[in-house]
Amino acid sequence: MNHQRRYIILAAPSGSGKTTVAKYILQNYPQVQFSISSTTRSIRQNEVDGKDYYFLTREQFLEKIEKQEVVEYEEIYGNYYGTMKDELQRLEQNNIIILFDIDVLGALNLSKIFLTSAVLLYIAPPSLEVLEQRLRLRSTETEEQIQKRLSRAKMELTFQNQFDYVVVNDSLEQTLSKVKEIIEKEFSFQ
Ligand code: ADP
Ligand code: 5GP
């Protein structure tokens, strides 16, 4: 393993396939562990508190910001999402690679902290039309939430050039193969 690299920061507009890619990495590389973010959004049917996210109330989240217990956070689609210091400390105790699945602005903020020890990977949708289709097919958001995600996606797409790698998630098979190539190049797994 290349000891200079310790973090994989995965970002993408919502619906581009970031969670799908994160799951692939976690299933295939036991050396990688997921940084569990905290959020004030409501839990989805297939999610587990403490595994997918730590689900907090707005008051709990604001208290953490006030106590400076937050490494980075963003308000996205009307909810707070953030990486907590205690989560990062828990993971950093182990000699592992830490994977973040966060929004584009959060990713750029983390990269200012981790500098060259992080690999920044952007998963882009083939087009806004395909992104919309995928959000609809996923059926986890209301129409209003889908519109908010699409509107934010337009802003997020402008930041691609600040990432180390951009993978356009058209065919999932090809995407996962490119992700594999990048990870094995950057981390020199045996
Ligand atoms: P994100 O975490 O970026 O919001 P997801 O991983 O949840 O995105 O993907 C959004 C939806 O699109 C999911 O239903 C997922 O199964 C599907 N999906 C992901 N990648 C592809 C792909 N390459 N082709 C078609 N559907 C995809
Ligand atoms: P979702 O509601 O679809 O799970 O996530 C919405 C957006 O919030 C996604 O882009 C996701 O990556 C992002 N996100 C999740 N956790 C964090 C975090 O800790 N910090 C930031 N900045 N964004 C996050």
XYZ file of C-alpha atoms and ligand atoms in Angstrom:
241
model
C 0.000 0.000 0.000
C 1.200 3.514 -0.763
C 1.386 5.010 2.742
C 0.986 8.564 1.511
C -2.598 7.879 0.481
C -5.056 7.348 3.319
C -8.354 8.740 2.091
C -10.705 8.203 -0.843
C -13.119 11.076 -1.289
C -16.005 10.144 -3.518
C -18.324 12.890 -4.693
C -21.042 13.303 -7.298
C -24.369 14.976 -7.873
C -27.076 12.976 -6.076
C -28.290 10.088 -8.266
C -25.041 9.714 -10.248
C -24.179 6.360 -8.665
C -21.903 7.350 -5.794
C -23.463 4.968 -3.277
C -23.302 2.130 -5.820
C -19.581 2.805 -6.347
C -18.934 3.147 -2.589
C -20.575 -0.253 -1.980
C -18.432 -1.828 -4.686
C -15.240 -0.459 -3.102
C -16.223 -1.576 0.389
C -17.179 -5.070 -0.773
C -13.979 -5.590 -2.736
C -11.343 -3.936 -0.566
C -11.439 -4.923 3.112
C -8.640 -2.405 3.755
C -11.169 0.373 3.107
C -13.708 1.507 5.693
C -16.614 3.898 5.324
C -16.756 7.201 7.149
C -20.300 7.341 8.462
C -21.643 10.861 8.087
C -24.271 12.456 10.280
C -27.424 13.912 8.799
C -30.704 15.508 9.786
C -32.608 14.046 6.799
C -35.133 11.325 7.515
C -34.096 7.703 7.284
C -34.962 5.784 4.078
C -36.611 2.373 4.222
C -33.448 0.402 3.369
C -31.125 2.406 5.654
C -29.737 1.545 9.077
C -28.928 4.181 11.705
C -25.227 3.955 12.585
C -24.380 2.149 9.342
C -25.517 4.373 6.461
C -25.634 7.550 8.536
C -25.983 8.693 12.105
C -29.446 10.230 11.980
C -29.625 13.330 14.187
C -32.241 15.956 14.926
C -31.566 19.501 13.757
C -30.977 20.519 17.385
C -28.414 17.734 17.914
C -26.589 18.688 14.716
C -26.530 22.412 15.549
C -25.169 21.605 19.011
C -22.310 19.647 17.406
C -21.483 22.601 15.152
C -21.502 24.927 18.156
C -19.202 22.612 20.133
C -16.846 22.415 17.116
C -17.290 18.654 16.863
C -17.706 18.819 13.076
C -14.865 18.437 10.545
C -16.975 19.731 7.646
C -20.679 20.096 6.965
C -23.052 21.409 4.321
C -26.725 22.261 4.276
C -28.067 20.311 1.305
C -31.685 20.161 0.141
C -32.744 21.698 3.475
C -30.902 19.182 5.666
C -27.516 19.159 7.338
C -24.906 16.564 6.353
C -21.474 16.403 7.941
C -18.395 14.485 8.992
C -17.922 14.411 12.761
C -14.536 14.590 14.468
C -15.239 11.533 16.642
C -16.053 9.397 13.569
C -12.807 10.414 11.900
C -10.806 9.773 15.082
C -12.418 6.317 15.434
C -11.328 5.386 11.896
C -7.887 6.976 12.045
C -6.933 4.761 14.987
C -6.881 1.827 12.569
C -4.341 1.442 9.814
C -6.929 1.555 7.061
C -8.035 3.621 4.106
C -11.014 5.823 4.826
C -13.760 6.271 2.243
C -15.988 9.362 2.223
C -19.225 9.551 0.242
C -19.992 13.249 0.432
C -21.201 16.161 -1.654
C -18.919 18.051 -4.034
C -18.359 21.084 -1.794
C -17.700 18.896 1.259
C -15.203 16.892 -0.813
C -13.274 20.030 -1.751
C -13.244 21.155 1.892
C -11.871 17.784 3.033
C -9.226 17.875 0.332
C -7.908 21.136 1.839
C -7.416 19.270 5.127
C -6.001 15.986 3.787
C -4.047 17.457 0.833
C -2.085 14.793 -1.073
C -3.049 11.997 1.322
C -6.493 11.994 -0.346
C -7.593 10.813 -3.779
C -10.553 12.818 -5.074
C -12.891 10.867 -7.300
C -15.866 12.453 -9.066
C -18.662 10.226 -10.371
C -20.459 12.130 -13.128
C -23.808 11.252 -14.715
C -23.797 10.784 -18.524
C -26.277 13.716 -18.748
C -28.806 15.608 -16.638
C -31.596 13.649 -18.376
C -30.101 10.315 -17.286
C -29.569 11.686 -13.784
C -33.252 12.614 -13.589
C -34.262 9.149 -14.830
C -32.101 7.441 -12.204
C -33.452 9.606 -9.406
C -36.986 8.746 -10.480
C -36.250 5.027 -10.800
C -34.662 4.976 -7.336
C -38.041 6.173 -5.969
C -36.604 7.447 -2.681
C -37.456 11.146 -3.095
C -40.589 13.205 -3.592
C -40.998 15.257 -6.774
C -39.971 18.397 -4.869
C -36.817 16.694 -3.571
C -35.947 15.434 -7.074
C -36.206 19.011 -8.416
C -33.922 20.292 -5.621
C -31.354 17.583 -6.407
C -31.413 18.369 -10.139
C -30.997 22.053 -9.547
C -28.006 21.459 -7.216
C -26.525 18.973 -9.731
C -26.096 21.791 -12.261
C -23.925 23.702 -9.777
C -22.016 20.553 -8.728
C -21.171 19.626 -12.329
C -19.072 22.783 -12.633
C -16.529 21.505 -10.060
C -15.373 18.371 -11.911
C -12.039 19.879 -12.950
C -10.961 20.212 -9.305
C -10.931 16.416 -8.825
C -8.072 13.966 -9.418
C -10.327 11.650 -11.448
C -13.699 11.974 -13.158
C -15.545 8.780 -14.064
C -18.689 9.136 -16.172
C -21.101 6.504 -14.890
C -22.760 5.338 -18.098
C -22.325 1.562 -18.169
C -21.996 0.436 -14.545
C -19.657 -2.381 -15.529
C -17.228 0.045 -17.170
C -17.490 2.473 -14.273
C -16.585 -0.188 -11.716
C -13.721 -1.382 -13.864
C -12.319 2.193 -14.051
C -12.757 2.648 -10.314
C -10.879 -0.615 -9.723
C -8.038 0.604 -11.932
C -7.796 3.937 -10.108
C -7.865 2.402 -6.635
C -5.254 -0.211 -7.464
C -3.013 2.392 -9.055
C -3.278 4.860 -6.178
C -3.063 2.387 -3.308
C -0.936 -0.416 -4.801
C -2.982 -3.236 -3.243
C -1.362 -6.657 -3.257
P -26.039 8.456 -5.459
O -25.470 7.758 -4.269
O -25.004 9.191 -6.243
O -27.225 9.326 -5.118
P -27.007 5.810 -6.318
O -25.804 4.937 -6.217
O -28.068 5.682 -5.277
O -26.586 7.361 -6.488
O -27.612 5.595 -7.785
C -28.837 6.211 -8.168
C -29.720 5.149 -8.849
O -29.141 4.818 -10.142
C -29.815 3.846 -8.070
O -31.116 3.338 -8.219
C -28.763 2.949 -8.760
O -29.103 1.573 -8.643
C -28.830 3.421 -10.214
N -27.567 3.322 -10.959
C -26.301 3.544 -10.494
N -25.399 3.399 -11.502
C -26.099 3.097 -12.626
C -25.736 2.840 -14.005
N -24.482 2.874 -14.423
N -26.732 2.572 -14.881
C -28.026 2.559 -14.462
N -28.441 2.786 -13.181
C -27.492 3.066 -12.277
P -28.438 11.518 0.368
O -29.577 12.259 1.015
O -28.740 11.164 -1.071
O -27.970 10.334 1.184
O -27.200 12.509 0.321
C -27.332 13.804 -0.218
C -25.957 14.379 -0.455
O -25.271 14.604 0.784
C -25.042 13.428 -1.249
O -24.345 14.188 -2.227
C -24.114 12.896 -0.187
O -22.885 12.454 -0.709
C -23.956 14.139 0.681
N -23.337 13.849 1.975
C -23.462 12.728 2.713
N -22.732 12.812 3.820
C -22.098 14.006 3.779
C -21.163 14.666 4.650
O -20.740 14.166 5.685
N -20.749 15.886 4.278
C -21.172 16.492 3.135
N -20.665 17.680 2.850
N -22.031 15.903 2.285
C -22.499 14.675 2.612
